[in-house]
Coordinates of C-alpha atoms and ligand atoms in Angstrom, one line a residue:
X1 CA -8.3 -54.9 -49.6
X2 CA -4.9 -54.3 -50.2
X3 CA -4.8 -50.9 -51.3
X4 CA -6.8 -50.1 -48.1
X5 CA -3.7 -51.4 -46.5
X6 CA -1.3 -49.8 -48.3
X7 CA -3.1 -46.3 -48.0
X8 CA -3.7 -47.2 -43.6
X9 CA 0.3 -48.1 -43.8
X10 CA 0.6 -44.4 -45.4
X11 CA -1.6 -42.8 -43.4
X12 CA 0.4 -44.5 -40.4
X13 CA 3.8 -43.4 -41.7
X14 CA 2.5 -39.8 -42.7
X15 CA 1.0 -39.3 -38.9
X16 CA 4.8 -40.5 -37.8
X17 CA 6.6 -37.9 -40.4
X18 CA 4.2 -35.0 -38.8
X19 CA 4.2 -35.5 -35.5
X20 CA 8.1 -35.7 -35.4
X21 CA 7.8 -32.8 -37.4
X22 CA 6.1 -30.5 -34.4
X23 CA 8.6 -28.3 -32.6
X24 CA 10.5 -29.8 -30.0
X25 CA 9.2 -26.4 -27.5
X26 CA 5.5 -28.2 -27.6
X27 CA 6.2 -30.7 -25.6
X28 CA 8.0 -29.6 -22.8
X29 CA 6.6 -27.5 -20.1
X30 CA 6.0 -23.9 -20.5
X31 CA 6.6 -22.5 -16.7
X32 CA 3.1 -20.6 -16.4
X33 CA 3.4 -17.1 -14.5
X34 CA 2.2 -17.2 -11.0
X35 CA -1.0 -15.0 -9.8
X36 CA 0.1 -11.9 -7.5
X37 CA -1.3 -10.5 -5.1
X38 CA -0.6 -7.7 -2.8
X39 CA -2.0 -7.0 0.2
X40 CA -1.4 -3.1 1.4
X41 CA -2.3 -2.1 5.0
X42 CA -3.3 1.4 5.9
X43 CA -0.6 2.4 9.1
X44 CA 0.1 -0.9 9.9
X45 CA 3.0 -0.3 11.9
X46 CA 6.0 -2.5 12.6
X47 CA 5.3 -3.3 15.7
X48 CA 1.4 -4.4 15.3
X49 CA 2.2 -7.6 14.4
X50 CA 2.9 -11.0 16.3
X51 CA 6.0 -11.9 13.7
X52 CA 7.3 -8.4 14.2
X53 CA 7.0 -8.5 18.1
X54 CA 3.4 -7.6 19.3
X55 CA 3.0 -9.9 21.9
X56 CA -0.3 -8.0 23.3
X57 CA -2.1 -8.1 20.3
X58 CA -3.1 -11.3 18.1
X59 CA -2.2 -11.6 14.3
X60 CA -2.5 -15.5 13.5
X61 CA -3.2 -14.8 9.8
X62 CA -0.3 -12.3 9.5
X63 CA 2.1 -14.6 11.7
X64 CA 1.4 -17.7 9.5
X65 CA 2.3 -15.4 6.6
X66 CA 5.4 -14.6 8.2
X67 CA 5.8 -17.9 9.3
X68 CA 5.6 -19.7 5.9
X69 CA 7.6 -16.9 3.9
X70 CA 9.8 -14.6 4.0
X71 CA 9.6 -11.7 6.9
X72 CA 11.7 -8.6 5.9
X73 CA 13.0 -6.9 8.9
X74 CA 14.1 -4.2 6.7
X75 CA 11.4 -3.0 4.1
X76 CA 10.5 -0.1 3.8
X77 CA 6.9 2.0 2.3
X78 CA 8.6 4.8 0.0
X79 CA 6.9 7.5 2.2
X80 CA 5.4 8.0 5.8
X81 CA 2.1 8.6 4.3
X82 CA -0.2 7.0 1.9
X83 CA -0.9 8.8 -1.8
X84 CA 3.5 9.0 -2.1
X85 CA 3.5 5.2 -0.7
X86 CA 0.9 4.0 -2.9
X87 CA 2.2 6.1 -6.1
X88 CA 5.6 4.6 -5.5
X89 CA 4.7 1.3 -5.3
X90 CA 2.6 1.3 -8.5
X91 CA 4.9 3.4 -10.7
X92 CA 8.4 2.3 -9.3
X93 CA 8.8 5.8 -9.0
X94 CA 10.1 7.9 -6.1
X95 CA 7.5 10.0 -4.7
X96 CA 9.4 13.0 -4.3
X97 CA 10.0 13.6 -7.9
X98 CA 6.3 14.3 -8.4
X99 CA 5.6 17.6 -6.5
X100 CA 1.8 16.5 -6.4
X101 CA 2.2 13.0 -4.5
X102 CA 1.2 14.3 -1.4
X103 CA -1.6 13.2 0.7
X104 CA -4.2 13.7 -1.7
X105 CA -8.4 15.1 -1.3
X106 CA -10.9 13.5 -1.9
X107 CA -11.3 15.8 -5.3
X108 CA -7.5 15.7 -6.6
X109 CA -7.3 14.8 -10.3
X110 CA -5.3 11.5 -10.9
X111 CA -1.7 11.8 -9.8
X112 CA -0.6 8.4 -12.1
X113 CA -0.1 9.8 -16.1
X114 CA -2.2 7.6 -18.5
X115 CA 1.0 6.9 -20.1
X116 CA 3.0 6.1 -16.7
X117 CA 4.4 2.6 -16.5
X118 CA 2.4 0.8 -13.8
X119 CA 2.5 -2.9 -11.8
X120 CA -0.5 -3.7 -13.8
X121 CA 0.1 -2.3 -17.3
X122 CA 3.5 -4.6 -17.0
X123 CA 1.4 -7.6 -16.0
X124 CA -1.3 -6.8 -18.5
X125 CA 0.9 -6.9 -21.1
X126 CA 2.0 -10.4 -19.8
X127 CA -1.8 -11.6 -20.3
X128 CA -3.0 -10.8 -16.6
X129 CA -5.9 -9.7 -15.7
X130 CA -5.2 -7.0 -12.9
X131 CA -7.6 -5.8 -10.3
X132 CA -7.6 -3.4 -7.4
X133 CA -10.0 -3.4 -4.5
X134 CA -9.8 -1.2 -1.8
X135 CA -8.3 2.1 -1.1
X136 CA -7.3 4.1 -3.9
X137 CA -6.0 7.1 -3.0
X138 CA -4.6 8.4 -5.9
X139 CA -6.6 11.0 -7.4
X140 CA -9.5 10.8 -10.1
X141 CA -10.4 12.3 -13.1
X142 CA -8.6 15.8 -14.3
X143 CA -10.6 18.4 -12.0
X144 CA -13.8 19.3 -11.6
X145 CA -15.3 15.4 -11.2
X146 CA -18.9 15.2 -11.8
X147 CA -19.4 11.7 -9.5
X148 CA -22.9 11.4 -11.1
X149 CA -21.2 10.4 -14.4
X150 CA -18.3 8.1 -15.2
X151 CA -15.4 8.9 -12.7
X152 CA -12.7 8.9 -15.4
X153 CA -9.7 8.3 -16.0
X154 CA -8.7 6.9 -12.6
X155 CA -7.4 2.9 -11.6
X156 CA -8.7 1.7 -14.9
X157 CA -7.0 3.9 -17.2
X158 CA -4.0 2.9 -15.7
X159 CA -3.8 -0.8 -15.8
X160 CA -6.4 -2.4 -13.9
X161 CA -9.0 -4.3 -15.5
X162 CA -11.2 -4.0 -12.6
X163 CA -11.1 -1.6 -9.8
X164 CA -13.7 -1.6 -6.7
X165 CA -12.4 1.5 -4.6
X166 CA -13.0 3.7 -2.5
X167 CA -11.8 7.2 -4.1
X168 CA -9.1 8.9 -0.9
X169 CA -9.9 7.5 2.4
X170 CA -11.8 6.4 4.9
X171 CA -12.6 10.1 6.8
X172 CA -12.6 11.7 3.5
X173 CA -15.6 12.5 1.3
X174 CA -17.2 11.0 -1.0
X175 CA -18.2 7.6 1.5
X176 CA -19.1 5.8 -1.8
X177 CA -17.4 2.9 -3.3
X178 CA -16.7 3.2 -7.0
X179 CA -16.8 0.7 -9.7
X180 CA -15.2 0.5 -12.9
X181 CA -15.5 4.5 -12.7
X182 CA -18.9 4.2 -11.6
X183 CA -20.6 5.2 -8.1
X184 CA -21.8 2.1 -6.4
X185 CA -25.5 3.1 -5.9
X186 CA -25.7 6.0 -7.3
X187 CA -29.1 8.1 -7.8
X188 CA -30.1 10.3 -10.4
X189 CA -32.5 11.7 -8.1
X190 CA -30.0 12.3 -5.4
X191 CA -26.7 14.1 -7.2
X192 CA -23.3 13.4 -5.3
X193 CA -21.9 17.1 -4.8
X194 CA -18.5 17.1 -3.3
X195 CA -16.1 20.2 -2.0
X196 CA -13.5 20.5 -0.1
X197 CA -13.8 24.1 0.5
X198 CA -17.3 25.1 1.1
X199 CA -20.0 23.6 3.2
X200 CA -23.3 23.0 1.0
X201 CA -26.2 25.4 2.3
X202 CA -28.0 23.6 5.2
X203 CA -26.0 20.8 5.5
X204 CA -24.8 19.6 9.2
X205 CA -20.9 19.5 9.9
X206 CA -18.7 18.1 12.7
X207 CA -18.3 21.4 14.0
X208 CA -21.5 22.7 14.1
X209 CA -23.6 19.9 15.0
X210 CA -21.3 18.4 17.8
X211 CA -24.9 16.6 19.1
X212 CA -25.0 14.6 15.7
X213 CA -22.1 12.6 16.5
X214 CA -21.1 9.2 17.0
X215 CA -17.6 9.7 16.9
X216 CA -15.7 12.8 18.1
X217 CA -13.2 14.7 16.2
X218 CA -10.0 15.7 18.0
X219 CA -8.1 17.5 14.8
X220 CA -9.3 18.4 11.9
X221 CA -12.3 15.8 10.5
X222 CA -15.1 18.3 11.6
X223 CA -16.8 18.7 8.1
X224 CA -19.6 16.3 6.7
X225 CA -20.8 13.8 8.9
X226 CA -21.6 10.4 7.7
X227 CA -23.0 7.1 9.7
X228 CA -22.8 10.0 12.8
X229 CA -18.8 10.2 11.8
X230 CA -17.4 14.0 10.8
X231 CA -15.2 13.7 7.8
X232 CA -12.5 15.7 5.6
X233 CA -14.6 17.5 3.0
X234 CA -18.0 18.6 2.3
X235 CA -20.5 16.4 0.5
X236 CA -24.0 16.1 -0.3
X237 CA -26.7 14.1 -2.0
X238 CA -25.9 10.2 -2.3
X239 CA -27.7 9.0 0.4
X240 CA -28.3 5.6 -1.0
X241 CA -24.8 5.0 -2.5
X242 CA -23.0 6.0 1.3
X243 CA -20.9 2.9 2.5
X244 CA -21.3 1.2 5.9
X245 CA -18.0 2.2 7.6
X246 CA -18.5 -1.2 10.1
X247 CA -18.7 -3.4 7.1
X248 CA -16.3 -1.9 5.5
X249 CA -13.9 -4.5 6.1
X250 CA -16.5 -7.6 5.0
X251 CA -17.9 -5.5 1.7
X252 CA -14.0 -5.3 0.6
X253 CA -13.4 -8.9 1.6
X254 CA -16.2 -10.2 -0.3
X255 CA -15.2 -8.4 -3.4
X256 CA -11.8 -9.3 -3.5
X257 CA -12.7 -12.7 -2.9
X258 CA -15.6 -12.6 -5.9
X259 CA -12.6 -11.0 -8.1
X260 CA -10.2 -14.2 -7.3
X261 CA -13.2 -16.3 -8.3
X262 CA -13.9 -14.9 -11.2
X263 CA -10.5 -15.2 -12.6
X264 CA -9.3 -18.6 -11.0
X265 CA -8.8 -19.9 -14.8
X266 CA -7.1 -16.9 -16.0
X267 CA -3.4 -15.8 -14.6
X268 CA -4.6 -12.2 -12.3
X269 CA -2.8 -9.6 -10.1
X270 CA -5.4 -8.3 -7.7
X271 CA -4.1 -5.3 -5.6
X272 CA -6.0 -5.6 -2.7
X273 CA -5.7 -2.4 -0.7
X274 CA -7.6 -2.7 3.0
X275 CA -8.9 0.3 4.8
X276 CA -7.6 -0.6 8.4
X277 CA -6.1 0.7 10.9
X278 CA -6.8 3.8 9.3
X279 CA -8.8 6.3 11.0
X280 CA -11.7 6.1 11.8
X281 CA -11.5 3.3 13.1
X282 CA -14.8 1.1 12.3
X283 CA -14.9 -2.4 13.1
X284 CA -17.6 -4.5 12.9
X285 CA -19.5 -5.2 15.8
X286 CA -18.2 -9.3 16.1
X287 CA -14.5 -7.2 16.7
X288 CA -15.5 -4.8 19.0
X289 CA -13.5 -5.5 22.1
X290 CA -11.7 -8.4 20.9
X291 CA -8.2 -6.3 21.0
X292 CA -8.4 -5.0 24.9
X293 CA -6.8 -1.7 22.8
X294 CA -10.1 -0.4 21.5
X295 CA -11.0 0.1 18.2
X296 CA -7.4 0.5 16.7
X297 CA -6.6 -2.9 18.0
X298 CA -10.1 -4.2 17.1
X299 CA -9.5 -3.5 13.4
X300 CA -6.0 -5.0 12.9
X301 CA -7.8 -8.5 14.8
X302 CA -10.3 -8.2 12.0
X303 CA -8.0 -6.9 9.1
X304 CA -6.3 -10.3 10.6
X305 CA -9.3 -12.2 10.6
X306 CA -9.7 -10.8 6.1
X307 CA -5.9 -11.7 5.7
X308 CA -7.1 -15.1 7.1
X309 CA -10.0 -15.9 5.2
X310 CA -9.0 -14.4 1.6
X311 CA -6.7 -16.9 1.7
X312 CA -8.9 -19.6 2.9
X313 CA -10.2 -18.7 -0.9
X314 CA -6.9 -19.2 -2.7
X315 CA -6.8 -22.3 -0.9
X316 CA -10.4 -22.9 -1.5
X317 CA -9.6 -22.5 -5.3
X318 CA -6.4 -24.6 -5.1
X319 CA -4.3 -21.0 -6.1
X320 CA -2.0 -21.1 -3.2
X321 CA 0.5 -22.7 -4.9
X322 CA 0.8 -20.6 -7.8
X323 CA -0.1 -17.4 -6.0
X324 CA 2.6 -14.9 -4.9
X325 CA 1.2 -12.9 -1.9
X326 CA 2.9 -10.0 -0.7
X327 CA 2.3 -8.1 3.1
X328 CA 2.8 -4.7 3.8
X329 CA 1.8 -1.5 5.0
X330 CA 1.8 1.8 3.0
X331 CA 3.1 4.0 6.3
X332 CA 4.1 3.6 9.7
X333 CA 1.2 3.9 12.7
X334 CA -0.1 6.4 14.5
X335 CA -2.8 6.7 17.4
X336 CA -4.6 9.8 17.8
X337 CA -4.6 10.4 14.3
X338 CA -7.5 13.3 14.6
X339 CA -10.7 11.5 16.3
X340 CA -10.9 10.6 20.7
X341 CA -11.1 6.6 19.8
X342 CA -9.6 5.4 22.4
X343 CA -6.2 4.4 20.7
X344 CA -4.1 6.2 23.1
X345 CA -5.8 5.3 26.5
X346 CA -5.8 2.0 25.8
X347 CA -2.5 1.4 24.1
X348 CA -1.5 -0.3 27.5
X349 CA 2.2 -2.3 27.1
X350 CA 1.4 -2.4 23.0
X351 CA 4.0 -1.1 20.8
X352 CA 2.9 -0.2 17.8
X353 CA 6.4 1.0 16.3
X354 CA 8.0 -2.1 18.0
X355 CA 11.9 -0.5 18.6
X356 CA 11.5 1.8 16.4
X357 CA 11.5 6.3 16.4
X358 CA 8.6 7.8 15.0
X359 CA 5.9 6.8 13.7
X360 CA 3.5 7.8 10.9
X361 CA 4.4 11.4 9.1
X362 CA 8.1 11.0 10.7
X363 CA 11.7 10.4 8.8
X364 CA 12.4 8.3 11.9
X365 CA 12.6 4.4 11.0
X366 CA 8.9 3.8 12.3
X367 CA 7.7 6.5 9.6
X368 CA 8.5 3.9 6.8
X369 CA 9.9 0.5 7.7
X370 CA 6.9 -1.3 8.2
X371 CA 5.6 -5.3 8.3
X372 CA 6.8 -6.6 5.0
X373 CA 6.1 -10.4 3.9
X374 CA 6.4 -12.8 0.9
X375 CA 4.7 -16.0 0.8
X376 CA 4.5 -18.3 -2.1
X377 CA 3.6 -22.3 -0.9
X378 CA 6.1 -24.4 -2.3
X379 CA 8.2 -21.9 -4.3
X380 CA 9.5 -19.5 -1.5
X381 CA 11.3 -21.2 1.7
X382 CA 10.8 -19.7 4.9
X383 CA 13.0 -17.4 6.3
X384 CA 13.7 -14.2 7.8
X385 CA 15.3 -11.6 5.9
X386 CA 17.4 -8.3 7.0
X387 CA 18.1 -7.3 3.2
X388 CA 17.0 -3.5 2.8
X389 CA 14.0 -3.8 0.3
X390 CA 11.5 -1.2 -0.6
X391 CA 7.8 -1.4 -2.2
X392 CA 9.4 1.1 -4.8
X393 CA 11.2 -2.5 -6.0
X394 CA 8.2 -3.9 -6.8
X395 CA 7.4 -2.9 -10.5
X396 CA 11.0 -4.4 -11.6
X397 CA 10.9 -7.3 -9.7
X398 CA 7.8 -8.4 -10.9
X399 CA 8.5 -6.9 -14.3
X400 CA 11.5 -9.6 -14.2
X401 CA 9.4 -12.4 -12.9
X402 CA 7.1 -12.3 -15.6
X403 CA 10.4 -11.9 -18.2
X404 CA 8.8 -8.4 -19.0
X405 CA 11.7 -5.8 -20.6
X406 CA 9.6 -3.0 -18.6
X407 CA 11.0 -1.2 -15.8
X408 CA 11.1 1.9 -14.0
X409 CA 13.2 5.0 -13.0
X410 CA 13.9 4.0 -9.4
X411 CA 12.5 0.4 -9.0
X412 CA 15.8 -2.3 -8.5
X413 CA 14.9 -5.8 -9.3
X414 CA 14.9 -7.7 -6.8
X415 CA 13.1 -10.8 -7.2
X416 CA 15.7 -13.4 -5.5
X417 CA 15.4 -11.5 -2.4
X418 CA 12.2 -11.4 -2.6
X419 CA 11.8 -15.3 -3.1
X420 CA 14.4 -15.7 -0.5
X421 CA 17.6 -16.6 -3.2
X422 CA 19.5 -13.7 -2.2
X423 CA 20.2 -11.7 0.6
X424 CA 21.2 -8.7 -1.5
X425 CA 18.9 -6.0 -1.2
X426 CA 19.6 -2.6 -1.9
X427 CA 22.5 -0.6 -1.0
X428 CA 21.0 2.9 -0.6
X429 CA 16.9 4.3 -0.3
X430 CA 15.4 7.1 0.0
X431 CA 12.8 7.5 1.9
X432 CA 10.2 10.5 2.1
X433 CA 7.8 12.0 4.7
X434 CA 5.6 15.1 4.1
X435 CA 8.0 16.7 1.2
X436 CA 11.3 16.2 3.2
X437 CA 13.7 13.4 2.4
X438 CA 15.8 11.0 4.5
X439 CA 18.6 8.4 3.4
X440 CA 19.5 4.9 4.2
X441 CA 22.7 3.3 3.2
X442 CA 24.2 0.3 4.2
X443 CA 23.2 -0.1 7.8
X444 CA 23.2 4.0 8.5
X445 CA 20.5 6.4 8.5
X446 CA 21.1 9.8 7.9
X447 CA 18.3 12.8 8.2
X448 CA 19.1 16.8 6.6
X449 CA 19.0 19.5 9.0
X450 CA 14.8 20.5 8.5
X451 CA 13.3 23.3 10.2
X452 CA 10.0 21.9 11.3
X453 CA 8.9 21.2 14.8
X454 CA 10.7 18.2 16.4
X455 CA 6.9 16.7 16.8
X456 CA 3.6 16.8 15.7
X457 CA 1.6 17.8 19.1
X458 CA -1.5 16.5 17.6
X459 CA -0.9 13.2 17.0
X460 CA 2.6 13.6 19.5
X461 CA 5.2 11.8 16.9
X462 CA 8.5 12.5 16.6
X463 CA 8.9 14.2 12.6
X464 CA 12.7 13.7 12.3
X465 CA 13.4 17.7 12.6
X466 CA 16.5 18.7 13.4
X467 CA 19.0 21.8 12.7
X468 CA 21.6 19.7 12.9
X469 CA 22.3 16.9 11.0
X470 CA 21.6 13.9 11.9
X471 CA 23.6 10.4 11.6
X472 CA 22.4 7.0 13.1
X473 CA 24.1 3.4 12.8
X474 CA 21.0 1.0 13.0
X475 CA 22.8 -1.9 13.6
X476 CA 23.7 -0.2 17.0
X477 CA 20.9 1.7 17.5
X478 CA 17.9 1.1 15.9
X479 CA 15.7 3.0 18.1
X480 CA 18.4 6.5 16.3
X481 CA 18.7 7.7 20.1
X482 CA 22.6 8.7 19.1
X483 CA 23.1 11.0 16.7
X484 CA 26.7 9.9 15.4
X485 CA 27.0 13.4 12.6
X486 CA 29.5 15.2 14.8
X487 CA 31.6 12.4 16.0
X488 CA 32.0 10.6 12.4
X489 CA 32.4 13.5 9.8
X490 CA 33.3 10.9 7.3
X491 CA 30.6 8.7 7.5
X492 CA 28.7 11.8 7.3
X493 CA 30.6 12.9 4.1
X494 CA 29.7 9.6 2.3
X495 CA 26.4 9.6 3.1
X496 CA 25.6 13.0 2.2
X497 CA 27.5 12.5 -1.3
X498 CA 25.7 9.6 -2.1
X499 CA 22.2 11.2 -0.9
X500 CA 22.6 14.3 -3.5
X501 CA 24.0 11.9 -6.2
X502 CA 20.4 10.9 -6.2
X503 CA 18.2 13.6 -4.9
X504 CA 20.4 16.4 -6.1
X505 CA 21.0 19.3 -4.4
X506 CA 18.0 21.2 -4.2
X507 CA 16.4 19.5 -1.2
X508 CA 14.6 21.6 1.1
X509 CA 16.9 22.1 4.5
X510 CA 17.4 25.0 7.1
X511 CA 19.8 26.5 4.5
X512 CA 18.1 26.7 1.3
X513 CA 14.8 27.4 3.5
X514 CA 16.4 30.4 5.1
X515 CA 17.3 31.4 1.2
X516 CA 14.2 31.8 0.6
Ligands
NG6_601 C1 -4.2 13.9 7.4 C2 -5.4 13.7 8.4 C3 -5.3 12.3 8.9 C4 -5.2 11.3 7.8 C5 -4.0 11.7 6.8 C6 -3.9 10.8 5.6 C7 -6.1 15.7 9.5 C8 -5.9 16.7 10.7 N1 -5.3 14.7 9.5 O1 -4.3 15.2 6.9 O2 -6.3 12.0 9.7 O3 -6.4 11.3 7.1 O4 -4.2 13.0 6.4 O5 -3.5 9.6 6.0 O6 -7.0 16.0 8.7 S1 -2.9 8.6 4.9 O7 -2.6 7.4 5.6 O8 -3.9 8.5 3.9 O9 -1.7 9.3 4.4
CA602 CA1 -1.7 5.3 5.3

């Protein structure tokens, strides 16, 4: 009996001696990285949305965002048009330092290197589990894809553990969704074949077969038609993999809500790239007419209505406290962006740039400063924000949230002003819009002499062209109706020194154009 007690009053002391031995680190808290999302619009401009202005069209989803978080006045998309945005914002890397990030076919090769820093390799590397549904836009494969076979490499040989995309655009070919490389649906007995230069033999387009058409094309679009829609491209075969273009907006919902069930008990980053109000504009029949502006405004009330119920999930799943969600819009908007929908006529008082010049394609303000949100529950405070922030910030900033030592070329860390700490955002950006560059400094604008027409007819925005230089304070005038170059030479001086400090020299103007 009493060695019993003498070997429990052992054992007792022993289980003392090792638990006081276990490091100290155990028993506190380790701070667990929050989930991230990001949700992109496609030419959401600054002006569609009720925190940003709209007063004739309803965003409740986007407002409460807004609301609850912090609602950038001054972010910025890295180009006027999506593959540069999109590139930028998942490399950290200026667009304009890779010649190919330009709006992209539906057949480019990928435009991200498989060794190329990304958002997602960063978090991987963290112990995320990253996924992308949505628009891709990007490029896929190296040439030649054989969409039959595994689309490779492409959103999963750069990060993502799961992608669920659809490969360009919405009016470009192929309409199939792709899933981890493969196409959704795809028949053996019914080959994809895809070109962007030749029609297949027999095969209707837009501009031969006018009768066939649901949808009419105003520019360009007038290839393969699909659901009765004519499209960029020629494709054939694939009949049973084609997408619904009116549930669209549902199919993508649904996945990105499966996705942030699936990986509720693991820490995720899902990039959730929406297709509206992107042309053309589909939305489902329970939208049509709920705007008063046609189908452009009936697609941001249901990309609303998505914003709204994907987080209705997180909430659902009790994420919404540990979930960073960021807003924004990968280019400024346009109306008539190549098919008669209606977007024009029935614009009414709606102001889709809000104050701003331009609009998608353009160097003006609208061309890039779009709606831009954080939201965190309970870590970020409301507020609103005129710090000058760009998506191009986003690889650092999260890079630095997650205490990763990765960064990239032209992405600033910026991580208090993005949870509202600091109202220090960047001092100088450049932005980009169909291979010409503009600069922002400070709260001036400034725009190289460029020899293109002052608008685009088609879609009737403004580009930014000018022989002269121009030179805008938008403080003062943030709707750049004075050109300040002449009357402040300095100003002009400065800017233009710390422009070339970063883009160099070699920028395409009216000079070095006429050189060539
Ligand atoms: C343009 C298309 C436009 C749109 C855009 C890409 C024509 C005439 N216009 O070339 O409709 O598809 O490319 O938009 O084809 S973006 O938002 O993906 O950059
Ligand atoms: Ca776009």
């Amino acid at each position: 009996m009493k060695y019993f007690q003498n070997t429990g009053s052992l054992l007792i002391l022993l289980t003392i001696f090792l638990v006081s031995c276990q490091p100290k680190a155990k028993k506190e808290t380790v701070p667990t990285n929050p989930n991230i999302v990001i949700v992109y619009m496609d030419d959401l401009g600054y002006g569609d949305v009720g925190a940003y202005g709209a007063t004739e069209l309803k965003t409740p989803n986007m407002d409460k965002l807004a609301e609850g978080g912090i609602r950038f006045t001054n972010g910025y998309a890295s180009s006027a048009t999506c593959t540069p945005s999109r590139y930028a914002l998942l490399t950290g890397v200026y667009p304009w330092r890779e010649k190919n990030a330009r709006i992209l076919p539906g057949t480019a090769p990928l435009l991200i290197g498989t060794e190329q820093l990304t958002i997602p390799k960063v978090l991987k590397e963290k112990g995320y589990h990253t996924g992308i549904v949505g628009k891709w836009h990007l490029g896929l494969g190296s040439g030649n894809v054989d969409w039959n076979k595994k689309v490779t490499p492409g959103p999963n040989e750069v990060g993502f553990d799961y992608s669920y995309i659809l490969a360009a655009t919405q009016d470009r070919v192929p309409t199939v969704y792709i899933e981890n490389g493969y196409v959704v649906g795809a028949d053996p007995n019914d080959p994809i074949l895809v070109d962007y230069k030749k029609n297949f033999e027999g095969e209707p387009t837009g501009l031969e077969n006018p009768e066939l058409l649901t949808m009419k094309w105003h520019h360009g679009h007038n290839n393969s038609i699909v659901n009765g829609i004519p499209r960029i491209g020629f494709m054939k075969g694939g009949e049973k993999a084609k997408w619904s273009d009116i549930d669209m907006a549902d199919h993508f919902l649904a996945k990105a809500q499966e996705y942030v069930k699936q990986h509720k008990n693991e820490t995720f980053f899902l990039y959730y790239a929406m297709q509206q109000p992107h042309v053309p504009r589909t939305p489902h029949p329970r939208f049509e007419g709920t705007s008063g502006m046609g189908p452009r405004g009936d697609v941001i009330v249901e990309a609303d209505w998505c914003l709204g119920e994907f987080i209705k999930t997180l909430e659902e799943e009790n994420l919404l406290e540990n979930t960073l969600i960021i807003f924004t819009s990968d280019n400024g908007p346009v109306l008539n962006d190549g098919y008669y929908d209606d977007a024009v006529e029935k614009i009414g008082n709606h102001k889709p740039a809000g104050d701003l010049r331009g609009g998608k394609y353009s160097l003006f303000e609208a061309g890039t400063r779009v709606p831009f949100i954080t939201y965190w529950k309970g870590k970020i405070e409301p507020k609103v924000s005129d710090a000058v922030v760009c998506q191009l910030d986003f690889l650092a900033s999260v890079a630095d949230l997650v205490d990763s030592d990765k960064s990239a070329q032209d992405s600033k860390p910026l991580m208090d002003v993005f949870m509202g700490k600091s109202d220090t955002g960047r001092d100088e950006l450049i932005i980009e819009a169909t291979s010409r560059t503009a600069f922002r400094k400070g709260d001036w604008a400034l725009i190289p002499p460029y020899n293109g027409p002052a608008k685009n007819k088609q879609v009737n925005i403004e580009l930014g062209n000018n022989k002269n230089w121009q030179l805008y304070n938008l403080k003062e005038d943030i709707g750049q109706q004075k050109n300040l170059a002449q009357d402040n030479p300095e100003k002009l001086k400065e800017l233009v020194e710390a422009f070339e400090a970063i883009r160099g020299t070699s920028y395409t103007t009216i000079e070095n154009l006429e050189l060539k």
